[in-house]
Coordinates of C-alpha atoms in Angstrom, one line a residue:
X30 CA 27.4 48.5 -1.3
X31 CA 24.4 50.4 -0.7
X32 CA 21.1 49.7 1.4
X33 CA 18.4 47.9 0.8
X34 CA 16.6 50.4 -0.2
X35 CA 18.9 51.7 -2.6
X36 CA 19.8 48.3 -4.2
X37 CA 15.9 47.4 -4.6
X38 CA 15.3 51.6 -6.2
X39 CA 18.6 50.8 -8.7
X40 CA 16.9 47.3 -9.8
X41 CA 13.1 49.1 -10.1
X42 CA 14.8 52.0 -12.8
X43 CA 16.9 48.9 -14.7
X44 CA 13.6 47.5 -14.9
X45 CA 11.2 50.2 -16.2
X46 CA 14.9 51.7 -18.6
X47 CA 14.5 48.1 -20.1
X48 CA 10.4 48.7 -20.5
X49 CA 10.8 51.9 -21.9
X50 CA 13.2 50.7 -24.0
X51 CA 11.1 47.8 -25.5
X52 CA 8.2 50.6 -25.9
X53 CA 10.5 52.8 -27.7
X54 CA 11.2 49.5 -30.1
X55 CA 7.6 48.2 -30.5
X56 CA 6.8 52.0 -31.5
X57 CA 9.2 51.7 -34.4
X58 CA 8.2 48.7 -35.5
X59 CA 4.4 50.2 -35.2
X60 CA 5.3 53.7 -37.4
X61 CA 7.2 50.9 -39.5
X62 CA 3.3 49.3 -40.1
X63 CA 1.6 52.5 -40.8
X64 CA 4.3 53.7 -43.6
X65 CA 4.0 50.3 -44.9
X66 CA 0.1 49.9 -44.8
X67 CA -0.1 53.6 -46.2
X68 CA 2.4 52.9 -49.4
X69 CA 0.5 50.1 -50.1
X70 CA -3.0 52.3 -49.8
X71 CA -1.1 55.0 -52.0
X72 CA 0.0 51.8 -54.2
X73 CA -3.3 50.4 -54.7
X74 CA -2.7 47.2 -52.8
X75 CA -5.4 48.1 -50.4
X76 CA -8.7 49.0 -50.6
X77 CA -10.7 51.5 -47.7
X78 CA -12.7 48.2 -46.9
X79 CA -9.6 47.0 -45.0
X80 CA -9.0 50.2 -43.1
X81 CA -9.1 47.5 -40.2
X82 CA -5.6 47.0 -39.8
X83 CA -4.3 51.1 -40.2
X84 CA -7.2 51.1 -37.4
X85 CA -5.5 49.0 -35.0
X86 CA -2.0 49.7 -35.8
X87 CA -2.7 53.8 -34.6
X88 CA -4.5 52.2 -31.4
X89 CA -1.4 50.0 -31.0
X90 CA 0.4 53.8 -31.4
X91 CA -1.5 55.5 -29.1
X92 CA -1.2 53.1 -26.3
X93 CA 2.3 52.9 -26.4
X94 CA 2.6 57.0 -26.0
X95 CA 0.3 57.2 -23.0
X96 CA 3.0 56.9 -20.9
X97 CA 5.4 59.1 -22.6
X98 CA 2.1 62.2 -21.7

């Protein structure tokens, strides 16, 4: 068994692998919005009045990278 130190520097990385991990998971479900919203753009289904929510999803995007610079 290792010291306290060690035990308490092994739980701190499990903890930020399992934030990273959720990051990597909310980003695909972000890129996953921004196809859809674009299709539907492409598709008609949206007019540029609602640009809103394409708007938000890349600021959703960019959050989520800052870490990764």
């Amino acid at each position: 068994m290792g010291t306290l130190d060690e035990i308490l520097l092994q739980h701190e990385l499990e903890v930020m692998a399992g934030i990273l991990e959720s990051k990597a998971q909310y980003r695909k479900i972000v890129k996953a919005g921004i196809a859809k919203w674009v299709k539907d753009f492409q598709d008609g289904h949206i007019e540029i009045k609602t640009v809103d929510d394409l708007k938000k999803l890349i600021e959703i995007d960019i959050e989520l990278q800052k870490d990764e610079l």
